[in-house]
Amino acid sequence: ELKVEQNPLFLSMQEGKNYTIYCNYSTTSDRLYWYRQDPGKSLESLFVLLSNGAVKQEGRLMASLDTKARLSTLHITAAVHDLSATYFCAVDKAGNEKLTFGTGTRLTIIP
Amino acid sequence: GAVVSQHPSRVICKSGTSVKIECRSLDFQATTMFWYRQFPKQSLMLMATSNEGSKATYEQGVEKDKFLINHASLTLSTLTVTSAHPEDSSFYICSARFPGSSGANVLTFGAGSRLTVL
């Protein structure tokens, strides 16, 4: 059974600081996704990582994938309040369209 | 871009009644749609895979007779919660796969439907 765990589950950080969210998964997987969810809202796709060593950046967010370690990271640079949300990673395998979601990380940026 | 429309966004019903939630892909055809359930402050759990023109595939532990899924066309899937009870209160989210140029499983999510059963 594929398990996806995120660390930490809750994160409060001050504006301007840097931090990293970690996503570990239990079995080999082909693709790793990061999503953002605002309270009461649906999911917004942030990144799709397809291969070992993949790195993608959008604004203050950067995601990377290490398939050998079964680890993905979401790095936040110089956090701003607008980044407050819950972030989910998810994984799947080629030929199987079912996504397995991580536990989620609730990020709160404090002014 | 791909858009998945989900309706209603909020619904309140009495215990014992049935509620239908619609999920439409607006500018693309979706042979497969997915239905997720999310309890407050928790992650998303896949309930079932909706297949156009055939029966849905339910995840283990999901009652198929309670959560009826119909995927009658390439752009519409419906989830009907039958004889709803308070424990069925949750946030239901549908998604559809939009073909990505990279071949990745690019899922587009609907806005979600918050069901409250009194």
Short mmCIF file of C-alpha atoms in Angstrom, two decimals:
data_model
loop_
_atom_site.label_atom_id
_atom_site.label_comp_id
_atom_site.label_asym_id
_atom_site.label_seq_id
_atom_site.Cartn_x
_atom_site.Cartn_y
_atom_site.Cartn_z
CA GLU A 1 0.00 0.00 0.00
CA LEU A 2 1.37 3.36 -1.04
CA LYS A 3 1.75 5.79 1.84
CA VAL A 4 2.62 9.44 1.54
CA GLU A 5 3.72 11.42 4.57
CA GLN A 6 4.44 15.10 4.94
CA ASN A 7 6.51 16.86 7.53
CA PRO A 8 5.69 19.03 9.31
CA LEU A 9 1.90 18.85 9.59
CA PHE A 10 1.69 22.39 10.89
CA LEU A 11 4.09 25.24 10.29
CA SER A 12 4.00 28.80 11.52
CA MET A 13 6.68 31.04 10.19
CA GLN A 14 7.43 34.71 10.08
CA GLU A 15 7.34 36.72 6.93
CA GLY A 16 10.69 36.91 5.22
CA LYS A 17 11.94 33.58 6.52
CA ASN A 18 12.79 30.45 4.55
CA TYR A 19 11.50 26.97 5.23
CA THR A 20 11.10 23.53 3.66
CA ILE A 21 8.22 21.06 3.63
CA TYR A 22 9.12 17.41 3.17
CA CYS A 23 7.16 14.70 1.40
CA ASN A 24 8.13 11.04 1.78
CA TYR A 25 6.46 8.17 -0.05
CA SER A 26 6.69 4.48 0.64
CA THR A 27 7.01 2.76 -2.72
CA THR A 28 8.44 3.58 -6.10
CA SER A 29 6.45 6.18 -7.91
CA ASP A 30 6.73 7.84 -11.27
CA ARG A 31 5.31 11.26 -10.62
CA LEU A 32 5.07 13.69 -7.75
CA TYR A 33 2.65 16.58 -7.54
CA TRP A 34 2.30 19.56 -5.25
CA TYR A 35 -1.04 21.25 -4.65
CA ARG A 36 -2.20 24.22 -2.66
CA GLN A 37 -5.55 24.43 -0.89
CA ASP A 38 -6.98 27.58 0.66
CA PRO A 39 -9.57 27.18 3.45
CA GLY A 40 -12.89 25.98 2.09
CA LYS A 41 -11.55 25.86 -1.43
CA SER A 42 -10.50 23.20 -3.88
CA LEU A 43 -6.99 22.32 -4.96
CA GLU A 44 -4.69 24.37 -7.12
CA SER A 45 -1.90 22.60 -8.98
CA LEU A 46 1.54 24.01 -8.21
CA PHE A 47 4.13 21.61 -9.60
CA VAL A 48 4.45 18.32 -11.45
CA LEU A 49 7.78 16.52 -11.01
CA LEU A 50 8.43 13.68 -13.40
CA SER A 51 11.99 12.51 -12.94
CA ASN A 52 14.78 12.12 -10.44
CA GLY A 53 16.52 15.40 -9.81
CA ALA A 54 13.67 17.47 -11.22
CA VAL A 55 13.49 20.98 -9.86
CA LYS A 56 10.77 23.49 -10.57
CA GLN A 57 10.34 27.03 -9.32
CA GLU A 58 7.47 29.47 -9.33
CA GLY A 59 7.88 32.72 -7.47
CA ARG A 60 8.87 32.03 -3.88
CA LEU A 61 8.19 28.29 -4.14
CA MET A 62 10.63 25.68 -5.39
CA ALA A 63 9.98 21.95 -5.55
CA SER A 64 12.46 19.14 -6.06
CA LEU A 65 12.32 15.37 -6.39
CA ASP A 66 14.74 12.62 -5.33
CA THR A 67 13.24 9.34 -6.48
CA LYS A 68 16.04 7.28 -4.96
CA ALA A 69 15.28 8.66 -1.50
CA ARG A 70 11.54 8.75 -2.29
CA LEU A 71 11.56 12.33 -1.14
CA SER A 72 10.26 15.60 -2.48
CA THR A 73 10.75 19.02 -0.92
CA LEU A 74 8.83 22.26 -1.26
CA HIS A 75 11.04 25.18 -0.34
CA ILE A 76 9.63 28.55 0.56
CA THR A 77 11.85 31.57 0.17
CA ALA A 78 11.23 34.86 1.97
CA ALA A 79 7.68 33.89 2.93
CA VAL A 80 4.82 36.34 2.52
CA HIS A 81 1.35 36.22 4.06
CA ASP A 82 -0.29 35.24 0.76
CA LEU A 83 1.45 31.87 0.96
CA SER A 84 -0.62 30.87 3.98
CA ALA A 85 -2.51 27.73 2.91
CA THR A 86 -2.43 23.96 3.19
CA TYR A 87 0.03 22.25 0.87
CA PHE A 88 -0.40 18.68 -0.30
CA CYS A 89 1.96 16.43 -2.17
CA ALA A 90 0.59 13.49 -4.12
CA VAL A 91 2.07 10.60 -6.06
CA ASP A 92 1.00 8.17 -8.73
CA LYS A 93 2.48 5.64 -11.12
CA ALA A 94 2.42 5.59 -14.90
CA GLY A 95 -0.57 3.64 -16.13
CA ASN A 96 -2.45 4.19 -12.88
CA GLU A 97 -4.27 7.48 -12.73
CA LYS A 98 -5.10 7.29 -9.04
CA LEU A 99 -3.40 9.88 -6.91
CA THR A 100 -2.43 9.18 -3.33
CA PHE A 101 -2.28 12.36 -1.30
CA GLY A 102 0.00 13.22 1.55
CA THR A 103 -1.21 14.25 4.96
CA GLY A 104 -0.96 17.93 4.14
CA THR A 105 1.03 20.76 5.73
CA ARG A 106 -0.87 23.72 7.08
CA LEU A 107 1.31 26.76 6.62
CA THR A 108 0.63 29.99 8.45
CA ILE A 109 2.74 33.04 7.70
CA ILE A 110 2.87 35.48 10.57
CA PRO A 111 3.47 39.18 9.84
CA GLY B 1 -6.95 26.00 -19.55
CA ALA B 2 -8.90 23.02 -18.36
CA VAL B 3 -11.88 23.79 -16.17
CA VAL B 4 -13.92 21.41 -14.06
CA SER B 5 -17.21 22.78 -12.85
CA GLN B 6 -18.77 21.28 -9.74
CA HIS B 7 -22.25 22.02 -8.50
CA PRO B 8 -23.62 22.71 -5.95
CA SER B 9 -20.86 24.29 -3.90
CA ARG B 10 -22.84 23.96 -0.71
CA VAL B 11 -25.81 21.82 0.18
CA ILE B 12 -27.67 21.26 3.41
CA CYS B 13 -30.13 18.40 3.62
CA LYS B 14 -32.13 16.47 6.14
CA SER B 15 -31.09 13.04 7.28
CA GLY B 16 -32.52 10.32 5.07
CA THR B 17 -32.70 12.37 1.89
CA SER B 18 -30.53 11.99 -1.21
CA VAL B 19 -28.22 14.60 -2.66
CA LYS B 20 -26.78 14.77 -6.17
CA ILE B 21 -23.49 16.50 -6.97
CA GLU B 22 -22.51 17.23 -10.56
CA CYS B 23 -19.04 17.43 -12.03
CA ARG B 24 -18.55 18.75 -15.55
CA SER B 25 -15.46 19.15 -17.67
CA LEU B 26 -16.13 22.38 -19.52
CA ASP B 27 -13.66 22.50 -22.37
CA PHE B 28 -12.36 18.98 -22.67
CA GLN B 29 -13.61 15.41 -22.70
CA ALA B 30 -12.94 13.29 -19.65
CA THR B 31 -13.36 9.55 -19.98
CA THR B 32 -12.30 9.23 -16.38
CA MET B 33 -13.21 11.37 -13.41
CA PHE B 34 -12.34 10.91 -9.78
CA TRP B 35 -14.33 11.60 -6.65
CA TYR B 36 -12.56 12.50 -3.42
CA ARG B 37 -13.80 13.08 0.07
CA GLN B 38 -12.15 15.40 2.56
CA PHE B 39 -13.00 15.65 6.23
CA PRO B 40 -12.15 18.89 8.05
CA LYS B 41 -8.43 19.46 8.37
CA GLN B 42 -7.64 16.13 6.78
CA SER B 43 -6.25 14.94 3.48
CA LEU B 44 -8.16 13.86 0.41
CA MET B 45 -9.29 10.27 0.20
CA LEU B 46 -10.18 8.76 -3.15
CA MET B 47 -13.69 7.36 -3.10
CA ALA B 48 -14.12 6.09 -6.61
CA THR B 49 -13.05 6.32 -10.21
CA SER B 50 -15.85 7.24 -12.56
CA ASN B 51 -15.59 5.71 -16.02
CA GLU B 52 -17.63 7.00 -18.93
CA GLY B 53 -20.08 4.39 -20.15
CA SER B 54 -19.25 1.81 -17.54
CA LYS B 55 -19.50 1.15 -13.83
CA ALA B 56 -17.49 3.15 -11.39
CA THR B 57 -14.60 1.57 -9.54
CA TYR B 58 -14.90 2.07 -5.80
CA GLU B 59 -12.08 2.15 -3.30
CA GLN B 60 -12.04 -0.32 -0.47
CA GLY B 61 -14.42 0.64 2.30
CA VAL B 62 -16.61 2.91 0.17
CA GLU B 63 -20.23 1.79 0.01
CA LYS B 64 -21.25 1.71 -3.62
CA ASP B 65 -24.93 1.60 -2.74
CA LYS B 66 -24.63 4.75 -0.68
CA PHE B 67 -22.45 6.71 -3.07
CA LEU B 68 -23.93 6.23 -6.53
CA ILE B 69 -21.75 7.40 -9.39
CA ASN B 70 -22.96 7.88 -12.92
CA HIS B 71 -20.75 8.94 -15.81
CA ALA B 72 -23.24 9.15 -18.66
CA SER B 73 -21.25 11.38 -20.99
CA LEU B 74 -17.70 12.44 -21.68
CA THR B 75 -18.22 15.69 -19.83
CA LEU B 76 -20.46 14.82 -16.89
CA SER B 77 -20.14 12.63 -13.81
CA THR B 78 -22.57 12.69 -10.92
CA LEU B 79 -22.25 11.54 -7.32
CA THR B 80 -25.46 10.82 -5.46
CA VAL B 81 -25.30 10.42 -1.71
CA THR B 82 -28.31 8.26 -0.91
CA SER B 83 -30.14 8.25 2.41
CA ALA B 84 -27.66 10.75 3.77
CA HIS B 85 -26.77 10.77 7.44
CA PRO B 86 -24.82 13.28 9.51
CA GLU B 87 -21.66 11.19 9.21
CA ASP B 88 -21.79 11.75 5.45
CA SER B 89 -21.22 15.45 6.02
CA SER B 90 -17.97 16.27 4.28
CA PHE B 91 -16.29 18.16 1.47
CA TYR B 92 -16.60 16.26 -1.80
CA ILE B 93 -14.23 17.13 -4.65
CA CYS B 94 -14.25 15.81 -8.18
CA SER B 95 -11.38 15.87 -10.62
CA ALA B 96 -10.72 15.02 -14.22
CA ARG B 97 -7.58 14.31 -16.13
CA PHE B 98 -6.64 16.93 -18.65
CA PRO B 99 -4.14 15.54 -21.17
CA GLY B 100 -0.81 17.18 -20.44
CA SER B 101 1.89 17.59 -23.04
CA SER B 102 4.33 15.85 -20.74
CA GLY B 103 2.06 12.85 -20.41
CA ALA B 104 1.75 13.46 -16.69
CA ASN B 105 -1.49 12.85 -14.90
CA VAL B 106 -2.54 16.48 -14.75
CA LEU B 107 -5.67 16.48 -12.68
CA THR B 108 -7.94 19.48 -12.67
CA PHE B 109 -10.11 19.75 -9.61
CA GLY B 110 -13.60 21.08 -9.22
CA ALA B 111 -14.35 23.73 -6.63
CA GLY B 112 -15.75 21.15 -4.24
CA SER B 113 -19.16 20.60 -2.67
CA ARG B 114 -19.66 20.98 1.04
CA LEU B 115 -22.42 18.66 2.23
CA THR B 116 -24.02 19.16 5.60
CA VAL B 117 -26.56 16.59 6.73
CA LEU B 118 -28.78 17.68 9.59
#
